[in-house]
Amino acid sequence: MKKLIAILLACVMMFVFIAACTDDPPATNDTPAAGTDPVEQEEDDDDLNGIELEDLRVALVTHGPPGVSEVFDGSFNEGAWNGIIGFLESRSLDTRIDDGQIAFFQAHDSEDDARVAAISDAIDWGAQVIVLPGFHFINSSFLAATLFPDTMFVAIDFVPGNPDDPDAPTPPNVVSIIYSEEQPGFLAGYAVVMEGMRELGFMGGAAVPAVIRFGHGFVQGAEAAAQELGLAAGDVTITYNYLGAFGPDPRVATMASSWFAGGTEVIFVAGGRAWVSVFPEAEQANAWVVGVDVDQAEDSPAVITSAMKALALTVNDMLTAFVADEFPGGENFLFDVTVDRVGLPMDSSRFENFSQAQYDAVFAQLVSGELVVNNDISLGVTEVPVELVNVIEIVD
């Protein structure tokens, strides 16, 4: 399979090179405009592109080490998976894994050809729609979309990229969804400071765009609350670190334990399954954590709130569009507060002082544009424009 994929990839890249040498310049793959409305289509359950609904097959392809299922990570990937499950369940379709209308596949190698091979396996299984969560698939999604033009792809958290032509447009069989993570990050930082916390922490899986936006937003939200409360410079401190990985690690647990012992009251864990190493330390220290991507309140009594992206709803939106023969292939969407696709789950949050009314007020300010969160990922966290919050970045 790997030899076959390598040959096919070589053919694809030759095609891309020939296309790049034509007289007509490639179309520009523009950054999505903020506030693009989610796709809302009427459903047609009788037929979709000649496929009976009962014959629909949807797969999720992830990336991760052997022996570890990255699908059920309690965070990002599982949020996307739950979107597929919810879509099928709402139509009384078969949700048995592999034997039904849903399956997952995982690339265990860090090379793009391994990811394309996993996508190929999903297509061999029968998938007509494949959900690809995470930045790991930036290049492999473009290559796979070229190799398999009849398969539809839902790219979450990234825009597909041609490794040889960064200006190439999103392929016509791929829809790309990016979120304004700085906004839920802002809301989380604002909320915990308004709650009364002053010693905060941020642990990001790696310095990739989505995580950077979460972290920078967290810092700015804390700043906004500090200003509103009339706090002095240095009253709020944020210890900040990129872990270098998105999984559990004894080193991460040790770091979290050390931070809590040093007085950190809450840690925002934006690192995939890294929460597995941090949440128990928060429980042990009688401290708090902020979850990420999905509502993680059920994972630990130490979760005070979660900086959420509506992953399940987004996937449901795209599958609904596919069923309606209105799949928005070739388009890039940016989902933010204006379309209610990011925020905090106030119903399950464990705040005692920060109220629903306060949340609604600051959320409305973000929607109206009265509050604007800086999302420039070229900045280092210590360059984020704040005056009162003291940011201490720990660089390993």
PDB file of C-alpha atoms in Angstrom, residues 129-381:
ATOM      1  CA  VAL A 129     -17.485  11.566   3.248  1.00  0.00           C
ATOM      2  CA  ILE A 130     -14.328  11.738   5.378  1.00  0.00           C
ATOM      3  CA  VAL A 131     -13.805  14.068   8.329  1.00  0.00           C
ATOM      4  CA  LEU A 132     -10.199  15.149   8.889  1.00  0.00           C
ATOM      5  CA  PRO A 133      -9.602  16.853  12.254  1.00  0.00           C
ATOM      6  CA  GLY A 134      -6.403  18.757  12.889  1.00  0.00           C
ATOM      7  CA  PHE A 135      -3.488  20.583  11.323  1.00  0.00           C
ATOM      8  CA  HIS A 136      -1.587  17.330  10.641  1.00  0.00           C
ATOM      9  CA  PHE A 137      -3.700  16.918   7.491  1.00  0.00           C
ATOM     10  CA  ILE A 138      -2.879  20.249   5.829  1.00  0.00           C
ATOM     11  CA  ASN A 139      -0.852  18.771   2.966  1.00  0.00           C
ATOM     12  CA  SER A 140      -2.202  15.215   2.949  1.00  0.00           C
ATOM     13  CA  SER A 141      -5.788  16.468   2.599  1.00  0.00           C
ATOM     14  CA  PHE A 142      -4.869  18.333  -0.579  1.00  0.00           C
ATOM     15  CA  LEU A 143      -3.097  15.299  -1.986  1.00  0.00           C
ATOM     16  CA  ALA A 144      -5.928  12.936  -1.041  1.00  0.00           C
ATOM     17  CA  ALA A 145      -8.567  15.253  -2.489  1.00  0.00           C
ATOM     18  CA  THR A 146      -6.670  15.231  -5.773  1.00  0.00           C
ATOM     19  CA  LEU A 147      -6.286  11.451  -5.750  1.00  0.00           C
ATOM     20  CA  PHE A 148      -9.919  10.801  -4.793  1.00  0.00           C
ATOM     21  CA  PRO A 149     -12.029  13.535  -6.453  1.00  0.00           C
ATOM     22  CA  ASP A 150     -15.322  11.680  -5.897  1.00  0.00           C
ATOM     23  CA  THR A 151     -14.885  11.629  -2.109  1.00  0.00           C
ATOM     24  CA  MET A 152     -15.968  14.623  -0.036  1.00  0.00           C
ATOM     25  CA  PHE A 153     -13.709  15.842   2.796  1.00  0.00           C
ATOM     26  CA  VAL A 154     -14.494  17.961   5.866  1.00  0.00           C
ATOM     27  CA  ALA A 155     -11.282  19.682   6.999  1.00  0.00           C
ATOM     28  CA  ILE A 156     -11.464  20.968  10.577  1.00  0.00           C
ATOM     29  CA  ASP A 157      -9.013  23.520  11.967  1.00  0.00           C
ATOM     30  CA  PHE A 158      -7.060  23.994   8.759  1.00  0.00           C
ATOM     31  CA  VAL A 159      -7.178  24.987   5.108  1.00  0.00           C
ATOM     32  CA  PRO A 160      -5.752  22.303   2.768  1.00  0.00           C
ATOM     33  CA  GLY A 161      -2.377  23.259   1.395  1.00  0.00           C
ATOM     34  CA  ASN A 162      -0.540  22.286  -1.752  1.00  0.00           C
ATOM     35  CA  PRO A 163       3.054  21.790  -0.552  1.00  0.00           C
ATOM     36  CA  ASP A 164       4.353  23.115  -3.877  1.00  0.00           C
ATOM     37  CA  ASP A 165       1.884  25.983  -4.332  1.00  0.00           C
ATOM     38  CA  PRO A 166       0.722  27.823  -1.188  1.00  0.00           C
ATOM     39  CA  ASP A 167      -1.699  29.912  -3.272  1.00  0.00           C
ATOM     40  CA  ALA A 168      -3.609  26.919  -4.629  1.00  0.00           C
ATOM     41  CA  PRO A 169      -7.354  27.059  -3.898  1.00  0.00           C
ATOM     42  CA  THR A 170      -9.133  24.614  -1.650  1.00  0.00           C
ATOM     43  CA  PRO A 171     -10.047  21.572  -3.805  1.00  0.00           C
ATOM     44  CA  PRO A 172     -13.697  21.438  -4.939  1.00  0.00           C
ATOM     45  CA  ASN A 173     -14.362  18.301  -2.878  1.00  0.00           C
ATOM     46  CA  VAL A 174     -13.099  19.778   0.409  1.00  0.00           C
ATOM     47  CA  VAL A 175     -14.833  22.166   2.816  1.00  0.00           C
ATOM     48  CA  SER A 176     -12.564  23.834   5.362  1.00  0.00           C
ATOM     49  CA  ILE A 177     -13.648  25.063   8.782  1.00  0.00           C
ATOM     50  CA  ILE A 178     -11.500  27.241  11.030  1.00  0.00           C
ATOM     51  CA  TYR A 179     -12.605  28.668  14.375  1.00  0.00           C
ATOM     52  CA  SER A 180     -11.815  31.957  16.103  1.00  0.00           C
ATOM     53  CA  GLU A 181     -10.245  30.229  19.128  1.00  0.00           C
ATOM     54  CA  GLU A 182      -9.085  33.546  20.521  1.00  0.00           C
ATOM     55  CA  GLN A 183     -12.723  34.299  21.403  1.00  0.00           C
ATOM     56  CA  PRO A 184     -13.503  31.294  23.659  1.00  0.00           C
ATOM     57  CA  GLY A 185      -9.982  31.665  25.056  1.00  0.00           C
ATOM     58  CA  PHE A 186     -10.800  35.294  25.858  1.00  0.00           C
ATOM     59  CA  LEU A 187     -14.082  34.310  27.505  1.00  0.00           C
ATOM     60  CA  ALA A 188     -12.321  31.708  29.666  1.00  0.00           C
ATOM     61  CA  GLY A 189      -9.632  34.157  30.812  1.00  0.00           C
ATOM     62  CA  TYR A 190     -12.219  36.848  31.485  1.00  0.00           C
ATOM     63  CA  ALA A 191     -14.456  34.454  33.426  1.00  0.00           C
ATOM     64  CA  VAL A 192     -11.839  33.021  35.791  1.00  0.00           C
ATOM     65  CA  VAL A 193     -10.516  36.471  36.720  1.00  0.00           C
ATOM     66  CA  MET A 194     -14.050  37.766  37.266  1.00  0.00           C
ATOM     67  CA  GLU A 195     -14.596  34.640  39.383  1.00  0.00           C
ATOM     68  CA  GLY A 196     -11.787  35.866  41.638  1.00  0.00           C
ATOM     69  CA  MET A 197      -8.691  33.979  40.489  1.00  0.00           C
ATOM     70  CA  ARG A 198      -5.402  35.815  40.132  1.00  0.00           C
ATOM     71  CA  GLU A 199      -2.783  33.077  39.555  1.00  0.00           C
ATOM     72  CA  LEU A 200      -3.503  31.462  36.209  1.00  0.00           C
ATOM     73  CA  GLY A 201      -1.747  28.949  33.980  1.00  0.00           C
ATOM     74  CA  PHE A 202      -1.872  27.995  30.318  1.00  0.00           C
ATOM     75  CA  MET A 203      -0.590  24.708  28.886  1.00  0.00           C
ATOM     76  CA  GLY A 204      -0.796  24.402  25.109  1.00  0.00           C
ATOM     77  CA  GLY A 205      -0.058  21.204  23.207  1.00  0.00           C
ATOM     78  CA  ALA A 206       2.187  22.977  20.704  1.00  0.00           C
ATOM     79  CA  ALA A 207       2.622  26.423  19.179  1.00  0.00           C
ATOM     80  CA  VAL A 208       0.242  25.758  16.282  1.00  0.00           C
ATOM     81  CA  PRO A 209      -2.301  28.377  15.121  1.00  0.00           C
ATOM     82  CA  ALA A 210      -5.391  27.092  16.970  1.00  0.00           C
ATOM     83  CA  VAL A 211      -3.509  26.666  20.248  1.00  0.00           C
ATOM     84  CA  ILE A 212      -1.778  30.034  19.936  1.00  0.00           C
ATOM     85  CA  ARG A 213      -5.135  31.715  19.421  1.00  0.00           C
ATOM     86  CA  PHE A 214      -6.584  29.963  22.482  1.00  0.00           C
ATOM     87  CA  GLY A 215      -3.639  31.071  24.621  1.00  0.00           C
ATOM     88  CA  HIS A 216      -3.462  34.660  23.392  1.00  0.00           C
ATOM     89  CA  GLY A 217      -7.200  35.017  23.859  1.00  0.00           C
ATOM     90  CA  PHE A 218      -6.906  33.684  27.425  1.00  0.00           C
ATOM     91  CA  VAL A 219      -4.314  36.347  28.229  1.00  0.00           C
ATOM     92  CA  GLN A 220      -6.431  39.131  26.734  1.00  0.00           C
ATOM     93  CA  GLY A 221      -9.568  37.973  28.522  1.00  0.00           C
ATOM     94  CA  ALA A 222      -7.743  38.076  31.845  1.00  0.00           C
ATOM     95  CA  GLU A 223      -6.538  41.572  30.974  1.00  0.00           C
ATOM     96  CA  ALA A 224     -10.056  42.785  30.158  1.00  0.00           C
ATOM     97  CA  ALA A 225     -11.381  41.476  33.473  1.00  0.00           C
ATOM     98  CA  ALA A 226      -8.458  42.994  35.394  1.00  0.00           C
ATOM     99  CA  GLN A 227      -9.170  46.381  33.834  1.00  0.00           C
ATOM    100  CA  GLU A 228     -12.891  46.107  34.524  1.00  0.00           C
ATOM    101  CA  LEU A 229     -12.215  45.215  38.161  1.00  0.00           C
ATOM    102  CA  GLY A 230      -9.703  48.034  38.579  1.00  0.00           C
ATOM    103  CA  LEU A 231      -6.850  45.704  39.503  1.00  0.00           C
ATOM    104  CA  ALA A 232      -3.263  46.910  39.656  1.00  0.00           C
ATOM    105  CA  ALA A 233      -0.513  45.877  37.256  1.00  0.00           C
ATOM    106  CA  GLY A 234       0.835  42.487  38.299  1.00  0.00           C
ATOM    107  CA  ASP A 235      -2.224  41.480  40.331  1.00  0.00           C
ATOM    108  CA  VAL A 236      -2.924  38.785  37.739  1.00  0.00           C
ATOM    109  CA  THR A 237      -0.137  36.436  36.647  1.00  0.00           C
ATOM    110  CA  ILE A 238      -0.294  33.815  33.901  1.00  0.00           C
ATOM    111  CA  THR A 239       2.352  31.090  33.727  1.00  0.00           C
ATOM    112  CA  TYR A 240       2.500  29.969  30.095  1.00  0.00           C
ATOM    113  CA  ASN A 241       4.023  26.934  28.371  1.00  0.00           C
ATOM    114  CA  TYR A 242       3.795  24.952  25.130  1.00  0.00           C
ATOM    115  CA  LEU A 243       4.131  21.278  26.045  1.00  0.00           C
ATOM    116  CA  GLY A 244       5.366  20.029  22.670  1.00  0.00           C
ATOM    117  CA  ALA A 245       2.807  17.209  22.504  1.00  0.00           C
ATOM    118  CA  PHE A 246      -0.923  16.551  22.624  1.00  0.00           C
ATOM    119  CA  GLY A 247      -0.982  13.491  24.839  1.00  0.00           C
ATOM    120  CA  PRO A 248      -0.574  12.463  28.463  1.00  0.00           C
ATOM    121  CA  ASP A 249       2.956  12.556  29.822  1.00  0.00           C
ATOM    122  CA  PRO A 250       4.448  12.161  33.319  1.00  0.00           C
ATOM    123  CA  ARG A 251       6.441  15.328  32.657  1.00  0.00           C
ATOM    124  CA  VAL A 252       3.198  17.248  32.138  1.00  0.00           C
ATOM    125  CA  ALA A 253       1.737  15.871  35.349  1.00  0.00           C
ATOM    126  CA  THR A 254       4.866  16.910  37.238  1.00  0.00           C
ATOM    127  CA  MET A 255       4.722  20.395  35.768  1.00  0.00           C
ATOM    128  CA  ALA A 256       1.043  20.778  36.642  1.00  0.00           C
ATOM    129  CA  SER A 257       1.667  19.556  40.195  1.00  0.00           C
ATOM    130  CA  SER A 258       4.504  22.060  40.553  1.00  0.00           C
ATOM    131  CA  TRP A 259       2.381  24.935  39.270  1.00  0.00           C
ATOM    132  CA  PHE A 260      -0.470  24.122  41.616  1.00  0.00           C
ATOM    133  CA  ALA A 261       1.906  23.760  44.554  1.00  0.00           C
ATOM    134  CA  GLY A 262       3.322  27.181  43.676  1.00  0.00           C
ATOM    135  CA  GLY A 263      -0.067  28.838  43.932  1.00  0.00           C
ATOM    136  CA  THR A 264      -1.600  28.490  40.461  1.00  0.00           C
ATOM    137  CA  GLU A 265      -5.367  28.424  40.922  1.00  0.00           C
ATOM    138  CA  VAL A 266      -6.444  27.317  37.445  1.00  0.00           C
ATOM    139  CA  ILE A 267      -4.736  25.898  34.344  1.00  0.00           C
ATOM    140  CA  PHE A 268      -6.220  26.177  30.874  1.00  0.00           C
ATOM    141  CA  VAL A 269      -5.226  22.901  29.179  1.00  0.00           C
ATOM    142  CA  ALA A 270      -5.345  23.359  25.388  1.00  0.00           C
ATOM    143  CA  GLY A 271      -3.467  20.229  24.467  1.00  0.00           C
ATOM    144  CA  GLY A 272      -5.696  17.391  23.299  1.00  0.00           C
ATOM    145  CA  ARG A 273      -5.296  14.390  25.597  1.00  0.00           C
ATOM    146  CA  ALA A 274      -2.786  16.256  27.781  1.00  0.00           C
ATOM    147  CA  TRP A 275      -5.758  16.822  30.079  1.00  0.00           C
ATOM    148  CA  VAL A 276      -5.321  13.220  31.246  1.00  0.00           C
ATOM    149  CA  SER A 277      -2.112  14.303  33.007  1.00  0.00           C
ATOM    150  CA  VAL A 278      -3.391  17.632  34.351  1.00  0.00           C
ATOM    151  CA  PHE A 279      -6.929  17.086  35.603  1.00  0.00           C
ATOM    152  CA  PRO A 280      -5.976  14.586  38.354  1.00  0.00           C
ATOM    153  CA  GLU A 281      -3.299  16.981  39.607  1.00  0.00           C
ATOM    154  CA  ALA A 282      -5.923  19.726  39.879  1.00  0.00           C
ATOM    155  CA  GLU A 283      -8.188  17.410  41.848  1.00  0.00           C
ATOM    156  CA  GLN A 284      -5.319  16.487  44.155  1.00  0.00           C
ATOM    157  CA  ALA A 285      -4.474  20.153  44.738  1.00  0.00           C
ATOM    158  CA  ASN A 286      -8.106  21.225  45.124  1.00  0.00           C
ATOM    159  CA  ALA A 287      -7.536  23.584  42.198  1.00  0.00           C
ATOM    160  CA  TRP A 288      -9.255  24.218  38.882  1.00  0.00           C
ATOM    161  CA  VAL A 289      -8.763  23.577  35.169  1.00  0.00           C
ATOM    162  CA  VAL A 290     -10.320  24.965  31.999  1.00  0.00           C
ATOM    163  CA  GLY A 291     -11.178  22.339  29.408  1.00  0.00           C
ATOM    164  CA  VAL A 292     -10.828  22.804  25.673  1.00  0.00           C
ATOM    165  CA  ASP A 293     -12.679  22.184  22.396  1.00  0.00           C
ATOM    166  CA  VAL A 294     -15.629  20.352  23.996  1.00  0.00           C
ATOM    167  CA  ASP A 295     -17.442  20.545  27.326  1.00  0.00           C
ATOM    168  CA  GLN A 296     -15.150  18.550  29.634  1.00  0.00           C
ATOM    169  CA  ALA A 297     -17.172  19.077  32.824  1.00  0.00           C
ATOM    170  CA  GLU A 298     -17.932  15.361  33.080  1.00  0.00           C
ATOM    171  CA  ASP A 299     -14.248  14.430  32.922  1.00  0.00           C
ATOM    172  CA  SER A 300     -13.400  15.962  36.286  1.00  0.00           C
ATOM    173  CA  PRO A 301     -15.005  17.924  39.124  1.00  0.00           C
ATOM    174  CA  ALA A 302     -12.002  20.250  38.769  1.00  0.00           C
ATOM    175  CA  VAL A 303     -13.227  21.567  35.386  1.00  0.00           C
ATOM    176  CA  ILE A 304     -14.616  25.012  36.086  1.00  0.00           C
ATOM    177  CA  THR A 305     -15.528  25.662  32.437  1.00  0.00           C
ATOM    178  CA  SER A 306     -14.401  24.784  28.902  1.00  0.00           C
ATOM    179  CA  ALA A 307     -13.345  26.936  25.950  1.00  0.00           C
ATOM    180  CA  MET A 308     -15.507  25.295  23.332  1.00  0.00           C
ATOM    181  CA  LYS A 309     -15.755  24.997  19.585  1.00  0.00           C
ATOM    182  CA  ALA A 310     -19.009  23.568  18.235  1.00  0.00           C
ATOM    183  CA  LEU A 311     -17.258  20.619  16.597  1.00  0.00           C
ATOM    184  CA  ALA A 312     -20.167  18.174  16.677  1.00  0.00           C
ATOM    185  CA  LEU A 313     -22.588  20.778  15.373  1.00  0.00           C
ATOM    186  CA  THR A 314     -20.184  21.777  12.621  1.00  0.00           C
ATOM    187  CA  VAL A 315     -19.761  18.197  11.398  1.00  0.00           C
ATOM    188  CA  ASN A 316     -23.529  17.743  11.552  1.00  0.00           C
ATOM    189  CA  ASP A 317     -23.933  20.920   9.468  1.00  0.00           C
ATOM    190  CA  MET A 318     -21.614  19.602   6.764  1.00  0.00           C
ATOM    191  CA  LEU A 319     -23.174  16.142   6.623  1.00  0.00           C
ATOM    192  CA  THR A 320     -26.611  17.716   6.438  1.00  0.00           C
ATOM    193  CA  ALA A 321     -25.408  19.785   3.484  1.00  0.00           C
ATOM    194  CA  PHE A 322     -24.081  16.631   1.812  1.00  0.00           C
ATOM    195  CA  VAL A 323     -27.401  14.850   2.268  1.00  0.00           C
ATOM    196  CA  ALA A 324     -29.123  17.864   0.682  1.00  0.00           C
ATOM    197  CA  ASP A 325     -26.748  17.685  -2.323  1.00  0.00           C
ATOM    198  CA  GLU A 326     -25.432  21.095  -1.234  1.00  0.00           C
ATOM    199  CA  PHE A 327     -21.980  20.180   0.058  1.00  0.00           C
ATOM    200  CA  PRO A 328     -19.983  23.458   0.005  1.00  0.00           C
ATOM    201  CA  GLY A 329     -16.836  21.990  -1.518  1.00  0.00           C
ATOM    202  CA  GLY A 330     -14.071  24.455  -2.284  1.00  0.00           C
ATOM    203  CA  GLU A 331     -15.233  26.880   0.417  1.00  0.00           C
ATOM    204  CA  ASN A 332     -13.497  27.977   3.618  1.00  0.00           C
ATOM    205  CA  PHE A 333     -15.542  28.949   6.677  1.00  0.00           C
ATOM    206  CA  LEU A 334     -14.498  30.860   9.776  1.00  0.00           C
ATOM    207  CA  PHE A 335     -16.830  30.187  12.692  1.00  0.00           C
ATOM    208  CA  ASP A 336     -16.910  32.659  15.578  1.00  0.00           C
ATOM    209  CA  VAL A 337     -19.239  34.215  18.141  1.00  0.00           C
ATOM    210  CA  THR A 338     -21.369  35.880  15.470  1.00  0.00           C
ATOM    211  CA  VAL A 339     -22.667  32.461  14.395  1.00  0.00           C
ATOM    212  CA  ASP A 340     -22.609  31.024  17.924  1.00  0.00           C
ATOM    213  CA  ARG A 341     -20.026  28.355  17.169  1.00  0.00           C
ATOM    214  CA  VAL A 342     -17.580  29.188  20.004  1.00  0.00           C
ATOM    215  CA  GLY A 343     -18.071  29.992  23.675  1.00  0.00           C
ATOM    216  CA  LEU A 344     -18.337  28.636  27.220  1.00  0.00           C
ATOM    217  CA  PRO A 345     -20.913  26.041  28.363  1.00  0.00           C
ATOM    218  CA  MET A 346     -22.432  28.084  31.158  1.00  0.00           C
ATOM    219  CA  ASP A 347     -25.011  25.428  32.095  1.00  0.00           C
ATOM    220  CA  SER A 348     -22.280  23.015  33.178  1.00  0.00           C
ATOM    221  CA  SER A 349     -19.703  25.556  34.373  1.00  0.00           C
ATOM    222  CA  ARG A 350     -18.922  25.590  38.088  1.00  0.00           C
ATOM    223  CA  PHE A 351     -18.676  29.318  38.692  1.00  0.00           C
ATOM    224  CA  GLU A 352     -19.820  30.729  42.006  1.00  0.00           C
ATOM    225  CA  ASN A 353     -19.269  34.425  41.304  1.00  0.00           C
ATOM    226  CA  PHE A 354     -19.217  34.821  37.523  1.00  0.00           C
ATOM    227  CA  SER A 355     -22.832  34.975  36.381  1.00  0.00           C
ATOM    228  CA  GLN A 356     -24.801  34.163  33.254  1.00  0.00           C
ATOM    229  CA  ALA A 357     -25.664  37.860  32.929  1.00  0.00           C
ATOM    230  CA  GLN A 358     -21.982  38.805  32.967  1.00  0.00           C
ATOM    231  CA  TYR A 359     -21.242  36.152  30.370  1.00  0.00           C
ATOM    232  CA  ASP A 360     -24.087  37.295  28.122  1.00  0.00           C
ATOM    233  CA  ALA A 361     -22.886  40.899  28.360  1.00  0.00           C
ATOM    234  CA  VAL A 362     -19.274  40.199  27.376  1.00  0.00           C
ATOM    235  CA  PHE A 363     -20.378  37.735  24.683  1.00  0.00           C
ATOM    236  CA  ALA A 364     -22.610  40.429  23.175  1.00  0.00           C
ATOM    237  CA  GLN A 365     -19.668  42.844  23.146  1.00  0.00           C
ATOM    238  CA  LEU A 366     -17.664  40.329  21.132  1.00  0.00           C
ATOM    239  CA  VAL A 367     -20.545  39.819  18.705  1.00  0.00           C
ATOM    240  CA  SER A 368     -21.053  43.561  18.195  1.00  0.00           C
ATOM    241  CA  GLY A 369     -17.346  44.223  17.724  1.00  0.00           C
ATOM    242  CA  GLU A 370     -17.143  46.469  20.768  1.00  0.00           C
ATOM    243  CA  LEU A 371     -14.546  43.992  22.040  1.00  0.00           C
ATOM    244  CA  VAL A 372     -11.990  42.766  19.520  1.00  0.00           C
ATOM    245  CA  VAL A 373      -9.498  40.052  20.428  1.00  0.00           C
ATOM    246  CA  ASN A 374      -6.075  40.254  18.796  1.00  0.00           C
ATOM    247  CA  ASN A 375      -5.512  37.051  16.790  1.00  0.00           C
ATOM    248  CA  ASP A 376      -2.076  37.784  15.355  1.00  0.00           C
ATOM    249  CA  ILE A 377      -0.317  34.424  15.755  1.00  0.00           C
ATOM    250  CA  SER A 378       2.998  35.923  14.614  1.00  0.00           C
ATOM    251  CA  LEU A 379       3.287  37.532  18.050  1.00  0.00           C
ATOM    252  CA  GLY A 380       4.904  35.771  20.963  1.00  0.00           C
ATOM    253  CA  VAL A 381       2.710  35.555  24.034  1.00  0.00           C
TER     254      VAL A 381
END
